[in-house]
PDB file of C-alpha atoms in Angstrom:
ATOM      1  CA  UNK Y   1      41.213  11.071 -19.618  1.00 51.00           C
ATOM      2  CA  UNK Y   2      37.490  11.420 -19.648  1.00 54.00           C
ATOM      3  CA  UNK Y   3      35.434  14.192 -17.988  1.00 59.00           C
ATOM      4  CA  UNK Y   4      32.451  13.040 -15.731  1.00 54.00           C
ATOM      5  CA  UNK Y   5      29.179  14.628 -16.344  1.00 57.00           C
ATOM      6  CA  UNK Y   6      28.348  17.624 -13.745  1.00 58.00           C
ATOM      7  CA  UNK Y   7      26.786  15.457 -10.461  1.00 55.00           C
ATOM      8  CA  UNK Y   8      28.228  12.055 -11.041  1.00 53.00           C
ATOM      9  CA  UNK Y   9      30.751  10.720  -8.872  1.00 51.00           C
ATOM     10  CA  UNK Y  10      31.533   9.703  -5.397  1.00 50.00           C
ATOM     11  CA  UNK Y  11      29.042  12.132  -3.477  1.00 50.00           C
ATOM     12  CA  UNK Y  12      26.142  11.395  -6.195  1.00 53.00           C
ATOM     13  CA  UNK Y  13      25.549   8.021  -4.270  1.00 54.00           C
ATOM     14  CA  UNK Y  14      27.528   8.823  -0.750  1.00 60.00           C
ATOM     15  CA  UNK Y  15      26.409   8.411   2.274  1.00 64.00           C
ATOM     16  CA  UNK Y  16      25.671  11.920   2.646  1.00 67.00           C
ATOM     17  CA  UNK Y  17      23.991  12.501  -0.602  1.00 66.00           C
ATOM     18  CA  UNK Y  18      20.565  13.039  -0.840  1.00 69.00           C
ATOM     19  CA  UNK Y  19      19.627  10.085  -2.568  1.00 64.00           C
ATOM     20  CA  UNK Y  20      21.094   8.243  -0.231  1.00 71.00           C
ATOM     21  CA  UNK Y  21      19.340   9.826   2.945  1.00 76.00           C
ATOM     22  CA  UNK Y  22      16.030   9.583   0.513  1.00 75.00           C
ATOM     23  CA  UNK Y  23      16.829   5.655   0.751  1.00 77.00           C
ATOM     24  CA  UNK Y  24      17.813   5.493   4.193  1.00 82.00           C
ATOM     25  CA  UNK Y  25      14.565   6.926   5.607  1.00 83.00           C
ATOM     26  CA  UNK Y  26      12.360   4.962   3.231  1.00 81.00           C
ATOM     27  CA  UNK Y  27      14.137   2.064   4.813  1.00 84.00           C
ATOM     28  CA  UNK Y  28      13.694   3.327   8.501  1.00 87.00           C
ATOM     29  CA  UNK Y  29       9.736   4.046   7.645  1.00 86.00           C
ATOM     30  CA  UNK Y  30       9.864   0.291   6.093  1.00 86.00           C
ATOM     31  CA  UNK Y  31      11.186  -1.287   9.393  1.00 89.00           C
ATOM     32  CA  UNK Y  32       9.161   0.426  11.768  1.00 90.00           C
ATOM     33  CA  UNK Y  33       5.786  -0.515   9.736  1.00 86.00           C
ATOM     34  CA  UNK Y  34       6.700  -3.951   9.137  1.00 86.00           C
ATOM     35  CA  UNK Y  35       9.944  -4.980  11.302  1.00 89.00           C
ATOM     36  CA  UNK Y  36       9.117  -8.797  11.093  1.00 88.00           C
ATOM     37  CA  UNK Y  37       9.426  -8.565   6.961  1.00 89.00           C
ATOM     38  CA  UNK Y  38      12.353  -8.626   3.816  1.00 89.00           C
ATOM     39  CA  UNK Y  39      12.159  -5.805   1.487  1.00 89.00           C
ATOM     40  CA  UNK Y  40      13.657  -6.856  -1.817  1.00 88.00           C
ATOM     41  CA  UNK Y  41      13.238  -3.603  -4.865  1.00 86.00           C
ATOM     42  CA  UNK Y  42      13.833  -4.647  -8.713  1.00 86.00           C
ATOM     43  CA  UNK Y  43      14.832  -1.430 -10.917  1.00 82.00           C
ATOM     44  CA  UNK Y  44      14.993  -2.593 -14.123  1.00 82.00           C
ATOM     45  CA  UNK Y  45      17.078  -1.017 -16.952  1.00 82.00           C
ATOM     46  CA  UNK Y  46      15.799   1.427 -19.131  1.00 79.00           C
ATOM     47  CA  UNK Y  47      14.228   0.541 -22.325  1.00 77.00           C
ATOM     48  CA  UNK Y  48      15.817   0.815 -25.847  1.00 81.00           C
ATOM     49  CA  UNK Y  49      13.773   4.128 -25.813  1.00 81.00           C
ATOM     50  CA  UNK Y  50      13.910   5.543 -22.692  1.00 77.00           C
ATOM     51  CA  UNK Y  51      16.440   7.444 -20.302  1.00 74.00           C
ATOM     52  CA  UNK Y  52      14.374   5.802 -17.454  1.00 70.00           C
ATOM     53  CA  UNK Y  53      13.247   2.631 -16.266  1.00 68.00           C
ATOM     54  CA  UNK Y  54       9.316   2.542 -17.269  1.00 78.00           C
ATOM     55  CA  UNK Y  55       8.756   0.954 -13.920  1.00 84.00           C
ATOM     56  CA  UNK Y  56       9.571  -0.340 -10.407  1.00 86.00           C
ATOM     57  CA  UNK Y  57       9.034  -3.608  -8.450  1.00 90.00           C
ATOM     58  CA  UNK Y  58       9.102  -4.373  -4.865  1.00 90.00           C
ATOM     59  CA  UNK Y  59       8.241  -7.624  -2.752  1.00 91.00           C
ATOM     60  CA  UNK Y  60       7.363  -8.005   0.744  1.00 88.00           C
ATOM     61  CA  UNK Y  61       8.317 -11.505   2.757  1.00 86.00           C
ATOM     62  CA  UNK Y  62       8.399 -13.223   5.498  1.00 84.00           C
ATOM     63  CA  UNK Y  63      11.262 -15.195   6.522  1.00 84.00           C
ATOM     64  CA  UNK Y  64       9.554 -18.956   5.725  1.00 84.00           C
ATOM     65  CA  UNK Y  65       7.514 -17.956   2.841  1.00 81.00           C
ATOM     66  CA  UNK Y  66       7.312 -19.834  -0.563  1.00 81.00           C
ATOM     67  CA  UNK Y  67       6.385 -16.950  -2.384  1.00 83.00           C
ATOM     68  CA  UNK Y  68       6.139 -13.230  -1.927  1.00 84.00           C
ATOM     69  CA  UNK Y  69       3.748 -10.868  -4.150  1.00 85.00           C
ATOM     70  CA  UNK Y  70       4.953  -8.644  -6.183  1.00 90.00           C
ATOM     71  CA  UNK Y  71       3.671  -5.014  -6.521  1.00 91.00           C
ATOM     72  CA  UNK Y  72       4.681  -2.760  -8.847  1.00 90.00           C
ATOM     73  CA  UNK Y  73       4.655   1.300  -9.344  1.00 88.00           C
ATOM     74  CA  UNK Y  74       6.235   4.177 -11.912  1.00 85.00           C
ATOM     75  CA  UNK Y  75       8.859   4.724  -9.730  1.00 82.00           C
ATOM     76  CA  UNK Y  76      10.833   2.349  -6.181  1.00 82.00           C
ATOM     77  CA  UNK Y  77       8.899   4.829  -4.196  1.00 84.00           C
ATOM     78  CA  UNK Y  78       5.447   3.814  -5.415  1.00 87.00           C
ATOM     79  CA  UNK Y  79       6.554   0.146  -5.726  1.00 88.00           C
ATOM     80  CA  UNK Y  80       7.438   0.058  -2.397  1.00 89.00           C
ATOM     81  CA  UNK Y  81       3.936   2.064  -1.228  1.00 90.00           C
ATOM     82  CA  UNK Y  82       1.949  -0.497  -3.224  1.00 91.00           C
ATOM     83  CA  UNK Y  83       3.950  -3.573  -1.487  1.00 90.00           C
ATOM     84  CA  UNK Y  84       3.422  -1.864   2.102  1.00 89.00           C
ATOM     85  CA  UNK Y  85       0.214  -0.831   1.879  1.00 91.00           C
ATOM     86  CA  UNK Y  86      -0.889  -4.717   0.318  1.00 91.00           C
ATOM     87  CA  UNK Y  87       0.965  -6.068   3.566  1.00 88.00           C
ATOM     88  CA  UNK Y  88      -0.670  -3.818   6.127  1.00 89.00           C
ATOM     89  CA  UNK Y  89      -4.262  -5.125   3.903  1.00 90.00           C
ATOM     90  CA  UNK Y  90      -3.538  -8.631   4.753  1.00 85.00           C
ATOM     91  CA  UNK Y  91      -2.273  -8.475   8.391  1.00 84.00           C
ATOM     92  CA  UNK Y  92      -5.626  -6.196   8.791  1.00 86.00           C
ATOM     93  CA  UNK Y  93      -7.530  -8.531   7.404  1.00 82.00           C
ATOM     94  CA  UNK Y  94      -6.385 -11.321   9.331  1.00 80.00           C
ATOM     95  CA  UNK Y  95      -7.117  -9.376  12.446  1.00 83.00           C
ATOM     96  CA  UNK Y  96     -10.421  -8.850  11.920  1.00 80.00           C
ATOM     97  CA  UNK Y  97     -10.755 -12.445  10.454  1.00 81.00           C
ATOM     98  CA  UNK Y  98      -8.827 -13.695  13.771  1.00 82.00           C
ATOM     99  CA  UNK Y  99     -11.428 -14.547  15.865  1.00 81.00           C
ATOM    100  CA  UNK Y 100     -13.486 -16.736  12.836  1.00 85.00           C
ATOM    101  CA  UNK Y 101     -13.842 -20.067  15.341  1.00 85.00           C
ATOM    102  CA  UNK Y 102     -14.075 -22.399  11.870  1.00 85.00           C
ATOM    103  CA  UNK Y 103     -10.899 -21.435   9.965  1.00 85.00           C
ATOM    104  CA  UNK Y 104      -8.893 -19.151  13.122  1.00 81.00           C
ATOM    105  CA  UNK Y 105      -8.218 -16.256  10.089  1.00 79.00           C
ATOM    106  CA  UNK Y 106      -6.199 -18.433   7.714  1.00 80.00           C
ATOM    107  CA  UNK Y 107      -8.960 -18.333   5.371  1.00 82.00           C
ATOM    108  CA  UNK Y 108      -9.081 -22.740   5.095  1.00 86.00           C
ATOM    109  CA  UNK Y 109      -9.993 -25.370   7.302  1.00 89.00           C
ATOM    110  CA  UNK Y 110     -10.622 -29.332   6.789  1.00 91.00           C
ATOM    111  CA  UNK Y 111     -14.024 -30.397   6.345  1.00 88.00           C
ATOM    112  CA  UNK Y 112     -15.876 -33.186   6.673  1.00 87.00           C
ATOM    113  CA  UNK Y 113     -13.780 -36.147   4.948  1.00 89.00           C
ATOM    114  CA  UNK Y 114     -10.731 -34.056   5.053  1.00 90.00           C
ATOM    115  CA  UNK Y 115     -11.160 -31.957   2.271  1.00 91.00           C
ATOM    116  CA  UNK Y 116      -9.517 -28.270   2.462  1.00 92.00           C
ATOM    117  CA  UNK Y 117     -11.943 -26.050   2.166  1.00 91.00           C
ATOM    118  CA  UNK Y 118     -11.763 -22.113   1.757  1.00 90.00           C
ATOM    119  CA  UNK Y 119     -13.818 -20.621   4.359  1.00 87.00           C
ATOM    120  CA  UNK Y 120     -16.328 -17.713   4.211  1.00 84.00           C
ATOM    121  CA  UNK Y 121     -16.178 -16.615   7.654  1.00 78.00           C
ATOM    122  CA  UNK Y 122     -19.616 -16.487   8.714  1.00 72.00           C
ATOM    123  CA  UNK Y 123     -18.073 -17.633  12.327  1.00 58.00           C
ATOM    124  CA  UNK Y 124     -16.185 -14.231  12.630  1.00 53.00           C
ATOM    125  CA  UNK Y 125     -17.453 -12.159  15.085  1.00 52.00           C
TER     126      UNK Y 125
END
């Protein structure tokens, strides 16, 4: 029978263990910021010369979405900074951008003969 290494087991990852309470409130500061929004994290394995992963990725969405940026960071806590603080960007800059009366904040509109234009908001406020 094999020996497990000091640490590793059934409380390393428990409810109860600190890694898991590290998670959980990363989760509950996550839903409170942006409660309308999917979280999805991407650890990838370690390289062929490395212990640790040499970094993190983590997406924000919107239920509806085609596609979701991805941010990444050295670690799932910086990952998951970068994607938060990118999200809280945009929905800021649509705020301000909310009362442009040619494109509404979307950033496009149709102009003359249709065309889609990108606008440059100099109908905001």
């Amino acid at each position: 029978m094999t020996q497990r290494p000091a640490g590793v087991g059934p409380t390393m990852f428990g409810p109860t263990s600190p890694a898991s309470q590290n998670f959980e409130i990363a989760l509950s500061i996550f839903r409170r910021a942006l409660p309308d929004c999917g979280l999805k994290l991407v650890l990838p394995p370690p390289g062929p010369d490395s212990e640790h992963p040499q970094a993190a990725y983590a997406s924000v969405w919107r239920r509806g979405e085609g596609r979701a940026a991805c941010h990444d960071g050295r670690t799932v806590a910086d990952a998951l900074l970068s994607a938060m603080r990118a999200e809280c960007e945009r929905r800021r800059n649509r705020d301000l951008l909310a009362d442009c009366t040619r494109c509404c904040g979307t950033g496009r509109y149709v102009a003359a003969g249709g065309v889609l234009t990108i606008c440059d908001h100099r109908a905001a406020g």
